[in-house]
Amino acid sequence: MWSYRRSSTEPLGKTLLVASRVVTCDTRGLDPLGVVAPGAVLLDGERIAEVGPAEALLARHRDVARFEHAGLVTPGLVDAHTHAAWVGTRAEEYAMRMAGADYEAIAAKGGGIVASMRAVRAASGDELAKALHARVVRMLDMGVTTLEVKSGYGLSEVDERKQLEAIRTISGDGVPTLVPTFLGLHALPPEARTGARDDRAHYAERATGWLDGLARDGLARYVDAYLDRAAFSVGEARPFLERARELGLGVRLHVGQFADVGGAELAASLGAASVDHLEHLSRSGADALAAAGTSAVLLPVASYTLGQASPDVAALRAAGVPLVVASDANPGTAPTESLPLAMAFAARSYGLTVDEVVLGVTARAAASLGVDAGRLAPGSPADLVLWDLGHEAELLQPWGTSKVRHVVLRGDGPF
Ligand code: NIG
Ligand code: FE
């Protein structure tokens, strides 16, 4: 446990954090990552008041309590795609898949997402909240101070609500900022299958009916749908997504994981915040995303687990689509809670540069979620990570060990 939990209720004061290298991820300057070395950050309560060269801030703030860190400081990491509200295990299915069984075939037989649905339906709200809390605190310890959490393992109104309510229940002190997404169209629950016939259109209509209540109760900020050859079609998902837009909810979509079924074009026409996965995407799809200002959320752990080729990163770059990197934390295709592991794979499997990875888990991830995070700048929330590292390139390797020294969450740190 490296991150600090406040035990007193005393108001937070001012602290001048001085470090050998501060990566601000403030892209407004000439340097792509906004590096200041040596640098300093003036924290005032839950916000950042000033960022700049150490010498200048030390001279200006002689009376302020000082905290020195001989290493790297970055913004708190932002994980823009997780399915963290799950319970149970699919370890047996994982072993079967690693021995050659196929993900889509397992799902067609009632495994996969529906297996997690059974576990979520069987769990109480409390059990779900406890599991989610433990998981997001582990993520916090790996440097994640903001994350998106999807529902999508309930697949009925009451169970989807149970997931979204768990997100709300655990939000607060000592917990990363959580952005809730109603993943209404993730898979078909067994009750929506009659014999060999799947009634996706009818299920999508029912899920559309749940939107008003969820929006009224403020339980979701985004909606999501899984658009793919073995999931929902563009035609089935469109009315659900359009109603969500009318209610003021944003759109994020699972697109092109196994096949390009036109999800990118649909996303662009709806002004979606993000499309995620993208192992299969046409050039015109990439252009449509760029024109709409939709971000591409890359999920390299999922494609690694499934043994897939990477998305066409060069085409996304050439089109000018903002690149985000996320964990996809889930019990099936991305069996990890670690955004740093996804960062390592984004470089190793997808060929992203250090700058692309760092911005993809900070400023660009935050922009895709529409949250004020991922940047060290005056007025931003004081969410930071102090790493036992000298340079941001060291974030991408070695794999599998955490070099987090301290996490500062909303100004609450080791001071
Ligand atoms: O992002 N592709 C669909 N959804 C998840 C998988 C969820 C699961 O297998 O439980 C994904 O990969
Ligand atoms: Fe996902």
GROMACS .gro file of C-alpha atoms and ligand atoms in nm:
model
  428
    1MET     CA    1   0.000   0.000   0.000
    2TRP     CA    2   0.171   0.313  -0.113
    3SER     CA    3  -0.111   0.560  -0.147
    4TYR     CA    4  -0.195   0.774   0.149
    5ARG     CA    5  -0.531   0.774   0.323
    6ARG     CA    6  -0.617   1.078   0.526
    7SER     CA    7  -0.704   0.992   0.885
    8SER     CA    8  -0.766   1.343   1.014
    9THR     CA    9  -1.043   1.579   0.908
   10GLU     CA   10  -0.819   1.883   0.935
   11PRO     CA   11  -0.833   2.101   0.625
   12LEU     CA   12  -0.550   2.049   0.378
   13GLY     CA   13  -0.302   2.335   0.369
   14LYS     CA   14  -0.040   2.439   0.116
   15THR     CA   15   0.254   2.220   0.020
   16LEU     CA   16   0.536   2.286  -0.225
   17LEU     CA   17   0.626   1.956  -0.389
   18VAL     CA   18   0.976   1.969  -0.541
   19ALA     CA   19   1.089   1.688  -0.772
   20SER     CA   20   1.374   1.613  -1.007
   21ARG     CA   21   1.136   1.571  -1.302
   22VAL     CA   22   0.773   1.683  -1.332
   23VAL     CA   23   0.575   1.562  -1.634
   24THR     CA   24   0.277   1.798  -1.641
   25CYS     CA   25   0.104   1.655  -1.952
   26ASP     CA   26   0.008   2.014  -2.018
   27THR     CA   27   0.030   2.006  -2.396
   28ARG     CA   28  -0.010   2.381  -2.446
   29GLY     CA   29   0.365   2.450  -2.449
   30LEU     CA   30   0.636   2.348  -2.693
   31ASP     CA   31   0.735   2.029  -2.514
   32PRO     CA   32   0.485   1.749  -2.595
   33LEU     CA   33   0.464   1.629  -2.235
   34GLY     CA   34   0.520   1.964  -2.066
   35VAL     CA   35   0.824   1.843  -1.871
   36VAL     CA   36   0.982   2.066  -1.605
   37ALA     CA   37   1.310   1.937  -1.462
   38PRO     CA   38   1.372   2.002  -1.182
   39GLY     CA   39   1.017   2.109  -1.120
   40ALA     CA   40   0.779   2.205  -0.845
   41VAL     CA   41   0.405   2.192  -0.787
   42LEU     CA   42   0.231   2.414  -0.535
   43LEU     CA   43  -0.063   2.229  -0.386
   44ASP     CA   44  -0.335   2.430  -0.219
   45GLY     CA   45  -0.596   2.208  -0.057
   46GLU     CA   46  -0.754   1.984  -0.317
   47ARG     CA   47  -0.620   2.186  -0.612
   48ILE     CA   48  -0.296   2.275  -0.783
   49ALA     CA   49  -0.209   2.643  -0.750
   50GLU     CA   50   0.114   2.666  -0.951
   51VAL     CA   51   0.352   2.451  -1.155
   52GLY     CA   52   0.696   2.549  -1.281
   53PRO     CA   53   1.073   2.534  -1.247
   54ALA     CA   54   1.180   2.435  -0.895
   55GLU     CA   55   1.408   2.734  -0.849
   56ALA     CA   56   1.139   2.991  -0.931
   57LEU     CA   57   0.874   2.833  -0.709
   58LEU     CA   58   1.118   2.786  -0.422
   59ALA     CA   59   1.204   3.155  -0.441
   60ARG     CA   60   0.839   3.262  -0.449
   61HIS     CA   61   0.712   3.032  -0.173
   62ARG     CA   62   0.981   3.031   0.096
   63ASP     CA   63   0.730   3.001   0.379
   64VAL     CA   64   0.535   2.708   0.244
   65ALA     CA   65   0.593   2.356   0.381
   66ARG     CA   66   0.816   2.168   0.140
   67PHE     CA   67   0.809   1.803   0.032
   68GLU     CA   68   1.104   1.680  -0.173
   69HIS     CA   69   1.093   1.383  -0.407
   70ALA     CA   70   1.405   1.257  -0.584
   71GLY     CA   71   1.225   1.116  -0.883
   72LEU     CA   72   0.946   1.153  -1.136
   73VAL     CA   73   0.607   1.316  -1.078
   74THR     CA   74   0.315   1.272  -1.318
   75PRO     CA   75  -0.054   1.349  -1.306
   76GLY     CA   76  -0.263   1.075  -1.148
   77LEU     CA   77  -0.335   0.817  -1.417
   78VAL     CA   78  -0.676   0.802  -1.585
   79ASP     CA   79  -0.818   0.464  -1.693
   80ALA     CA   80  -1.088   0.540  -1.952
   81HIS     CA   81  -1.227   0.187  -2.000
   82THR     CA   82  -1.289  -0.064  -1.723
   83HIS     CA   83  -1.550  -0.325  -1.634
   84ALA     CA   84  -1.441  -0.306  -1.269
   85ALA     CA   85  -1.785  -0.373  -1.113
   86TRP     CA   86  -1.766  -0.751  -1.136
   87VAL     CA   87  -1.764  -1.038  -0.888
   88GLY     CA   88  -1.674  -1.404  -0.921
   89THR     CA   89  -1.412  -1.563  -1.140
   90ARG     CA   90  -1.383  -1.701  -1.491
   91ALA     CA   91  -1.052  -1.873  -1.427
   92GLU     CA   92  -1.177  -2.205  -1.567
   93GLU     CA   93  -1.288  -2.040  -1.888
   94TYR     CA   94  -0.950  -1.868  -1.910
   95ALA     CA   95  -0.773  -2.202  -1.886
   96MET     CA   96  -0.999  -2.341  -2.161
   97ARG     CA   97  -0.929  -2.043  -2.383
   98MET     CA   98  -0.556  -2.064  -2.329
   99ALA     CA   99  -0.580  -2.431  -2.431
  100GLY     CA  100  -0.738  -2.325  -2.760
  101ALA     CA  101  -1.111  -2.273  -2.698
  102ASP     CA  102  -1.261  -1.972  -2.872
  103TYR     CA  103  -1.395  -1.662  -2.684
  104GLU     CA  104  -1.697  -1.613  -2.910
  105ALA     CA  105  -1.779  -1.987  -2.902
  106ILE     CA  106  -1.765  -1.994  -2.519
  107ALA     CA  107  -1.993  -1.690  -2.510
  108ALA     CA  108  -2.240  -1.855  -2.751
  109LYS     CA  109  -2.267  -2.148  -2.505
  110GLY     CA  110  -2.363  -1.919  -2.215
  111GLY     CA  111  -2.014  -1.852  -2.081
  112GLY     CA  112  -1.821  -1.527  -2.113
  113ILE     CA  113  -2.013  -1.211  -2.026
  114VAL     CA  114  -2.322  -1.413  -1.928
  115ALA     CA  115  -2.114  -1.612  -1.675
  116SER     CA  116  -2.023  -1.283  -1.506
  117MET     CA  117  -2.388  -1.178  -1.531
  118ARG     CA  118  -2.487  -1.482  -1.323
  119ALA     CA  119  -2.233  -1.389  -1.055
  120VAL     CA  120  -2.343  -1.024  -1.048
  121ARG     CA  121  -2.711  -1.117  -1.029
  122ALA     CA  122  -2.640  -1.355  -0.739
  123ALA     CA  123  -2.444  -1.091  -0.544
  124SER     CA  124  -2.604  -0.841  -0.308
  125GLY     CA  125  -2.549  -0.469  -0.361
  126ASP     CA  126  -2.318  -0.472  -0.060
  127GLU     CA  127  -2.106  -0.758  -0.191
  128LEU     CA  128  -2.073  -0.586  -0.525
  129ALA     CA  129  -1.978  -0.254  -0.363
  130LYS     CA  130  -1.718  -0.426  -0.144
  131ALA     CA  131  -1.554  -0.603  -0.439
  132LEU     CA  132  -1.553  -0.284  -0.644
  133HIS     CA  133  -1.410  -0.082  -0.357
  134ALA     CA  134  -1.126  -0.327  -0.302
  135ARG     CA  135  -1.049  -0.331  -0.673
  136VAL     CA  136  -1.041   0.046  -0.726
  137VAL     CA  137  -0.822   0.092  -0.418
  138ARG     CA  138  -0.575  -0.158  -0.569
  139MET     CA  139  -0.590   0.049  -0.888
  140LEU     CA  140  -0.525   0.364  -0.687
  141ASP     CA  141  -0.215   0.201  -0.542
  142MET     CA  142  -0.094   0.156  -0.901
  143GLY     CA  143  -0.136   0.529  -0.965
  144VAL     CA  144  -0.491   0.551  -1.104
  145THR     CA  145  -0.678   0.848  -0.958
  146THR     CA  146  -0.967   0.857  -1.210
  147LEU     CA  147  -1.137   0.567  -1.382
  148GLU     CA  148  -1.440   0.489  -1.587
  149VAL     CA  149  -1.650   0.196  -1.461
  150LYS     CA  150  -1.906   0.023  -1.681
  151SER     CA  151  -2.208  -0.179  -1.583
  152GLY     CA  152  -2.299  -0.447  -1.837
  153TYR     CA  153  -2.292  -0.760  -1.621
  154GLY     CA  154  -2.646  -0.715  -1.490
  155LEU     CA  155  -2.840  -0.728  -1.818
  156SER     CA  156  -3.169  -0.653  -1.641
  157GLU     CA  157  -3.289  -0.319  -1.510
  158VAL     CA  158  -3.251  -0.413  -1.146
  159ASP     CA  159  -2.907  -0.570  -1.186
  160GLU     CA  160  -2.765  -0.296  -1.411
  161ARG     CA  161  -2.885  -0.049  -1.148
  162LYS     CA  162  -2.720  -0.257  -0.878
  163GLN     CA  163  -2.384  -0.217  -1.054
  164LEU     CA  164  -2.430   0.155  -1.111
  165GLU     CA  165  -2.544   0.208  -0.752
  166ALA     CA  166  -2.234   0.026  -0.627
  167ILE     CA  167  -2.023   0.282  -0.815
  168ARG     CA  168  -2.209   0.565  -0.646
  169THR     CA  169  -2.201   0.400  -0.302
  170ILE     CA  170  -1.824   0.366  -0.289
  171SER     CA  171  -1.742   0.708  -0.437
  172GLY     CA  172  -1.579   0.949  -0.194
  173ASP     CA  173  -1.271   0.989   0.025
  174GLY     CA  174  -0.981   0.757  -0.048
  175VAL     CA  175  -1.142   0.634  -0.370
  176PRO     CA  176  -1.037   0.743  -0.720
  177THR     CA  177  -1.285   0.961  -0.908
  178LEU     CA  178  -1.527   0.720  -1.076
  179VAL     CA  179  -1.706   0.792  -1.404
  180PRO     CA  180  -2.010   0.562  -1.441
  181THR     CA  181  -2.113   0.418  -1.779
  182PHE     CA  182  -2.434   0.225  -1.842
  183LEU     CA  183  -2.322  -0.055  -2.076
  184GLY     CA  184  -2.679  -0.143  -2.161
  185LEU     CA  185  -2.604  -0.343  -2.474
  186HIS     CA  186  -2.322  -0.577  -2.374
  187ALA     CA  187  -2.470  -0.924  -2.431
  188LEU     CA  188  -2.805  -1.096  -2.446
  189PRO     CA  189  -2.925  -1.236  -2.114
  190PRO     CA  190  -3.062  -1.594  -2.131
  191GLU     CA  191  -3.421  -1.474  -2.087
  192ALA     CA  192  -3.391  -1.280  -2.414
  193ARG     CA  193  -3.311  -1.600  -2.606
  194THR     CA  194  -3.602  -1.808  -2.722
  195GLY     CA  195  -3.473  -2.147  -2.832
  196ALA     CA  196  -3.209  -2.087  -3.091
  197ARG     CA  197  -3.347  -1.741  -3.168
  198ASP     CA  198  -3.182  -1.433  -3.024
  199ASP     CA  199  -3.414  -1.141  -2.979
  200ARG     CA  200  -3.155  -0.865  -2.970
  201ALA     CA  201  -3.382  -0.595  -3.110
  202HIS     CA  202  -3.641  -0.656  -2.841
  203TYR     CA  203  -3.377  -0.661  -2.566
  204ALA     CA  204  -3.229  -0.334  -2.699
  205GLU     CA  205  -3.576  -0.180  -2.684
  206ARG     CA  206  -3.613  -0.287  -2.320
  207ALA     CA  207  -3.273  -0.145  -2.229
  208THR     CA  208  -3.374   0.182  -2.397
  209GLY     CA  209  -3.667   0.193  -2.157
  210TRP     CA  210  -3.429   0.185  -1.858
  211LEU     CA  211  -3.247   0.498  -1.972
  212ASP     CA  212  -3.492   0.759  -1.845
  213GLY     CA  213  -3.478   0.634  -1.486
  214LEU     CA  214  -3.100   0.598  -1.487
  215ALA     CA  215  -3.054   0.948  -1.628
  216ARG     CA  216  -3.309   1.095  -1.384
  217ASP     CA  217  -3.126   0.938  -1.090
  218GLY     CA  218  -2.788   1.055  -1.217
  219LEU     CA  219  -2.653   0.699  -1.214
  220ALA     CA  220  -2.470   0.718  -1.546
  221ARG     CA  221  -2.271   0.977  -1.731
  222TYR     CA  222  -2.216   0.768  -2.045
  223VAL     CA  223  -2.380   0.478  -2.223
  224ASP     CA  224  -2.198   0.205  -2.410
  225ALA     CA  225  -2.290  -0.070  -2.655
  226TYR     CA  226  -2.091  -0.365  -2.785
  227LEU     CA  227  -2.115  -0.347  -3.164
  228ASP     CA  228  -1.979  -0.658  -3.329
  229ARG     CA  229  -2.063  -0.957  -3.543
  230ALA     CA  230  -2.161  -1.171  -3.241
  231ALA     CA  231  -2.298  -0.877  -3.041
  232PHE     CA  232  -2.527  -0.587  -3.138
  233SER     CA  233  -2.568  -0.439  -3.485
  234VAL     CA  234  -2.570  -0.071  -3.571
  235GLY     CA  235  -2.944  -0.090  -3.642
  236GLU     CA  236  -3.020  -0.254  -3.306
  237ALA     CA  237  -2.808  -0.007  -3.108
  238ARG     CA  238  -2.899   0.320  -3.278
  239PRO     CA  239  -3.235   0.391  -3.104
  240PHE     CA  240  -3.078   0.316  -2.763
  241LEU     CA  241  -2.788   0.553  -2.832
  242GLU     CA  242  -3.008   0.827  -2.977
  243ARG     CA  243  -3.234   0.821  -2.670
  244ALA     CA  244  -2.925   0.841  -2.450
  245ARG     CA  245  -2.808   1.150  -2.638
  246GLU     CA  246  -3.152   1.311  -2.597
  247LEU     CA  247  -3.122   1.255  -2.222
  248GLY     CA  248  -2.784   1.430  -2.216
  249LEU     CA  249  -2.572   1.117  -2.171
  250GLY     CA  250  -2.244   1.077  -2.358
  251VAL     CA  251  -2.164   0.779  -2.580
  252ARG     CA  252  -1.867   0.539  -2.567
  253LEU     CA  253  -1.875   0.228  -2.784
  254HIS     CA  254  -1.705  -0.111  -2.814
  255VAL     CA  255  -1.622  -0.112  -3.185
  256GLY     CA  256  -1.442  -0.350  -3.418
  257GLN     CA  257  -1.310  -0.601  -3.165
  258PHE     CA  258  -1.374  -0.897  -3.396
  259ALA     CA  259  -1.527  -0.738  -3.708
  260ASP     CA  260  -1.598  -0.397  -3.855
  261VAL     CA  261  -1.978  -0.369  -3.854
  262GLY     CA  262  -1.990   0.008  -3.908
  263GLY     CA  263  -1.957   0.114  -3.544
  264ALA     CA  264  -1.710   0.394  -3.612
  265GLU     CA  265  -1.943   0.565  -3.858
  266LEU     CA  266  -2.233   0.533  -3.611
  267ALA     CA  267  -2.015   0.672  -3.332
  268ALA     CA  268  -1.912   0.968  -3.544
  269SER     CA  269  -2.273   1.044  -3.642
  270LEU     CA  270  -2.366   1.053  -3.271
  271GLY     CA  271  -2.068   1.266  -3.168
  272ALA     CA  272  -1.946   0.982  -2.944
  273ALA     CA  273  -1.675   1.059  -2.692
  274SER     CA  274  -1.485   0.740  -2.769
  275VAL     CA  275  -1.472   0.418  -2.966
  276ASP     CA  276  -1.282   0.141  -2.799
  277HIS     CA  277  -1.089  -0.171  -2.920
  278LEU     CA  278  -1.069  -0.103  -3.301
  279GLU     CA  279  -0.876  -0.414  -3.406
  280HIS     CA  280  -1.095  -0.396  -3.719
  281LEU     CA  281  -1.148  -0.050  -3.863
  282SER     CA  282  -1.162   0.089  -4.218
  283ARG     CA  283  -0.972   0.399  -4.333
  284SER     CA  284  -1.302   0.580  -4.385
  285GLY     CA  285  -1.401   0.482  -4.031
  286ALA     CA  286  -1.080   0.640  -3.897
  287ASP     CA  287  -1.146   0.956  -4.099
  288ALA     CA  288  -1.503   0.976  -3.967
  289LEU     CA  289  -1.373   0.951  -3.608
  290ALA     CA  290  -1.119   1.226  -3.666
  291ALA     CA  291  -1.381   1.457  -3.819
  292ALA     CA  292  -1.615   1.399  -3.523
  293GLY     CA  293  -1.342   1.452  -3.261
  294THR     CA  294  -1.402   1.102  -3.124
  295SER     CA  295  -1.113   0.944  -2.932
  296ALA     CA  296  -0.979   0.594  -2.997
  297VAL     CA  297  -0.943   0.400  -2.673
  298LEU     CA  298  -0.684   0.128  -2.731
  299LEU     CA  299  -0.704  -0.189  -2.519
  300PRO     CA  300  -0.383  -0.382  -2.581
  301VAL     CA  301  -0.433  -0.630  -2.295
  302ALA     CA  302  -0.757  -0.757  -2.455
  303SER     CA  303  -0.606  -0.810  -2.798
  304TYR     CA  304  -0.301  -0.975  -2.639
  305THR     CA  305  -0.522  -1.214  -2.440
  306LEU     CA  306  -0.725  -1.299  -2.749
  307GLY     CA  307  -0.414  -1.340  -2.965
  308GLN     CA  308  -0.526  -1.073  -3.210
  309ALA     CA  309  -0.334  -0.841  -3.437
  310SER     CA  310  -0.318  -0.479  -3.322
  311PRO     CA  311  -0.538  -0.200  -3.452
  312ASP     CA  312  -0.406   0.004  -3.744
  313VAL     CA  313  -0.239   0.263  -3.524
  314ALA     CA  314  -0.066   0.425  -3.822
  315ALA     CA  315  -0.406   0.490  -3.987
  316LEU     CA  316  -0.547   0.637  -3.664
  317ARG     CA  317  -0.239   0.859  -3.627
  318ALA     CA  318  -0.253   0.968  -3.990
  319ALA     CA  319  -0.621   1.055  -3.957
  320GLY     CA  320  -0.547   1.256  -3.641
  321VAL     CA  321  -0.764   1.056  -3.398
  322PRO     CA  322  -0.663   1.120  -3.033
  323LEU     CA  323  -0.517   0.798  -2.888
  324VAL     CA  324  -0.611   0.682  -2.538
  325VAL     CA  325  -0.477   0.371  -2.361
  326ALA     CA  326  -0.693   0.184  -2.109
  327SER     CA  327  -0.687  -0.143  -1.914
  328ASP     CA  328  -1.029  -0.285  -2.014
  329ALA     CA  329  -1.008  -0.452  -1.669
  330ASN     CA  330  -1.258  -0.738  -1.686
  331PRO     CA  331  -1.276  -1.105  -1.586
  332GLY     CA  332  -1.275  -1.231  -1.946
  333THR     CA  333  -1.067  -1.065  -2.214
  334ALA     CA  334  -0.844  -0.842  -2.002
  335PRO     CA  335  -0.766  -1.030  -1.682
  336THR     CA  336  -0.585  -0.745  -1.509
  337GLU     CA  337  -0.650  -0.443  -1.294
  338SER     CA  338  -0.328  -0.279  -1.404
  339LEU     CA  339  -0.324   0.026  -1.625
  340PRO     CA  340   0.060   0.021  -1.613
  341LEU     CA  341   0.046  -0.325  -1.773
  342ALA     CA  342  -0.174  -0.184  -2.052
  343MET     CA  343   0.081   0.098  -2.092
  344ALA     CA  344   0.361  -0.155  -2.132
  345PHE     CA  345   0.162  -0.350  -2.392
  346ALA     CA  346   0.060  -0.033  -2.578
  347ALA     CA  347   0.430   0.024  -2.642
  348ARG     CA  348   0.528  -0.341  -2.696
  349SER     CA  349   0.231  -0.468  -2.899
  350TYR     CA  350   0.093  -0.153  -3.061
  351GLY     CA  351   0.413   0.044  -3.112
  352LEU     CA  352   0.296   0.357  -2.935
  353THR     CA  353   0.568   0.604  -2.841
  354VAL     CA  354   0.642   0.698  -2.481
  355ASP     CA  355   0.470   1.034  -2.531
  356GLU     CA  356   0.162   0.872  -2.685
  357VAL     CA  357   0.132   0.625  -2.398
  358VAL     CA  358   0.181   0.887  -2.127
  359LEU     CA  359  -0.071   1.128  -2.281
  360GLY     CA  360  -0.304   0.834  -2.351
  361VAL     CA  361  -0.335   0.759  -1.979
  362THR     CA  362  -0.345   1.121  -1.864
  363ALA     CA  363  -0.457   1.428  -2.060
  364ARG     CA  364  -0.611   1.242  -2.354
  365ALA     CA  365  -0.786   0.986  -2.136
  366ALA     CA  366  -0.932   1.266  -1.923
  367ALA     CA  367  -1.044   1.459  -2.232
  368SER     CA  368  -1.222   1.151  -2.365
  369LEU     CA  369  -1.406   1.121  -2.031
  370GLY     CA  370  -1.480   1.494  -2.015
  371VAL     CA  371  -1.325   1.523  -1.668
  372ASP     CA  372  -1.087   1.780  -1.526
  373ALA     CA  373  -0.789   1.550  -1.464
  374GLY     CA  374  -0.475   1.415  -1.626
  375ARG     CA  375  -0.284   1.742  -1.623
  376LEU     CA  376  -0.074   1.932  -1.372
  377ALA     CA  377  -0.183   2.292  -1.420
  378PRO     CA  378  -0.312   2.576  -1.202
  379GLY     CA  379  -0.669   2.503  -1.100
  380SER     CA  380  -0.653   2.129  -1.174
  381PRO     CA  381  -0.734   1.877  -0.901
  382ALA     CA  382  -0.427   1.783  -0.698
  383ASP     CA  383  -0.410   1.423  -0.824
  384LEU     CA  384  -0.045   1.319  -0.870
  385VAL     CA  385   0.182   1.019  -0.864
  386LEU     CA  386   0.533   1.027  -0.720
  387TRP     CA  387   0.733   0.748  -0.887
  388ASP     CA  388   1.061   0.586  -0.787
  389LEU     CA  389   1.174   0.648  -1.144
  390GLY     CA  390   1.395   0.902  -1.313
  391HIS     CA  391   1.219   0.935  -1.648
  392GLU     CA  392   0.876   0.866  -1.799
  393ALA     CA  393   1.025   0.613  -2.043
  394GLU     CA  394   1.079   0.390  -1.740
  395LEU     CA  395   0.702   0.369  -1.692
  396LEU     CA  396   0.683   0.122  -1.983
  397GLN     CA  397   0.933  -0.131  -1.853
  398PRO     CA  398   1.028  -0.337  -1.661
  399TRP     CA  399   0.682  -0.495  -1.652
  400GLY     CA  400   0.487  -0.621  -1.357
  401THR     CA  401   0.639  -0.427  -1.071
  402SER     CA  402   0.502  -0.109  -0.925
  403LYS     CA  403   0.739   0.181  -0.887
  404VAL     CA  404   0.477   0.404  -0.725
  405ARG     CA  405   0.617   0.574  -0.413
  406HIS     CA  406   0.313   0.787  -0.323
  407VAL     CA  407  -0.024   0.870  -0.475
  408VAL     CA  408  -0.172   1.211  -0.398
  409LEU     CA  409  -0.549   1.206  -0.432
  410ARG     CA  410  -0.736   1.539  -0.423
  411GLY     CA  411  -0.449   1.697  -0.232
  412ASP     CA  412  -0.435   1.416   0.019
  413GLY     CA  413  -0.078   1.288   0.028
  414PRO     CA  414   0.216   1.199   0.249
  415PHE     CA  415   0.266   1.553   0.370
  416NIG     O1  416  -1.414  -0.507  -2.359
  416NIG     N1  417  -1.605  -0.702  -2.573
  416NIG     C1  418  -1.688  -0.696  -2.485
  416NIG     N2  419  -1.664  -0.661  -2.359
  416NIG     C2  420  -1.548  -0.681  -2.285
  416NIG     C3  421  -1.533  -0.823  -2.243
  416NIG     C4  422  -1.610  -0.849  -2.125
  416NIG     C5  423  -1.600  -0.990  -2.077
  416NIG     O2  424  -1.550  -1.083  -2.144
  416NIG     O3  425  -1.649  -1.006  -1.965
  416NIG     C6  426  -1.424  -0.627  -2.354
  416NIG     O4  427  -1.338  -0.701  -2.401
  417FE      FE  428  -1.454  -0.351  -2.267
   0.00000   0.00000   0.00000
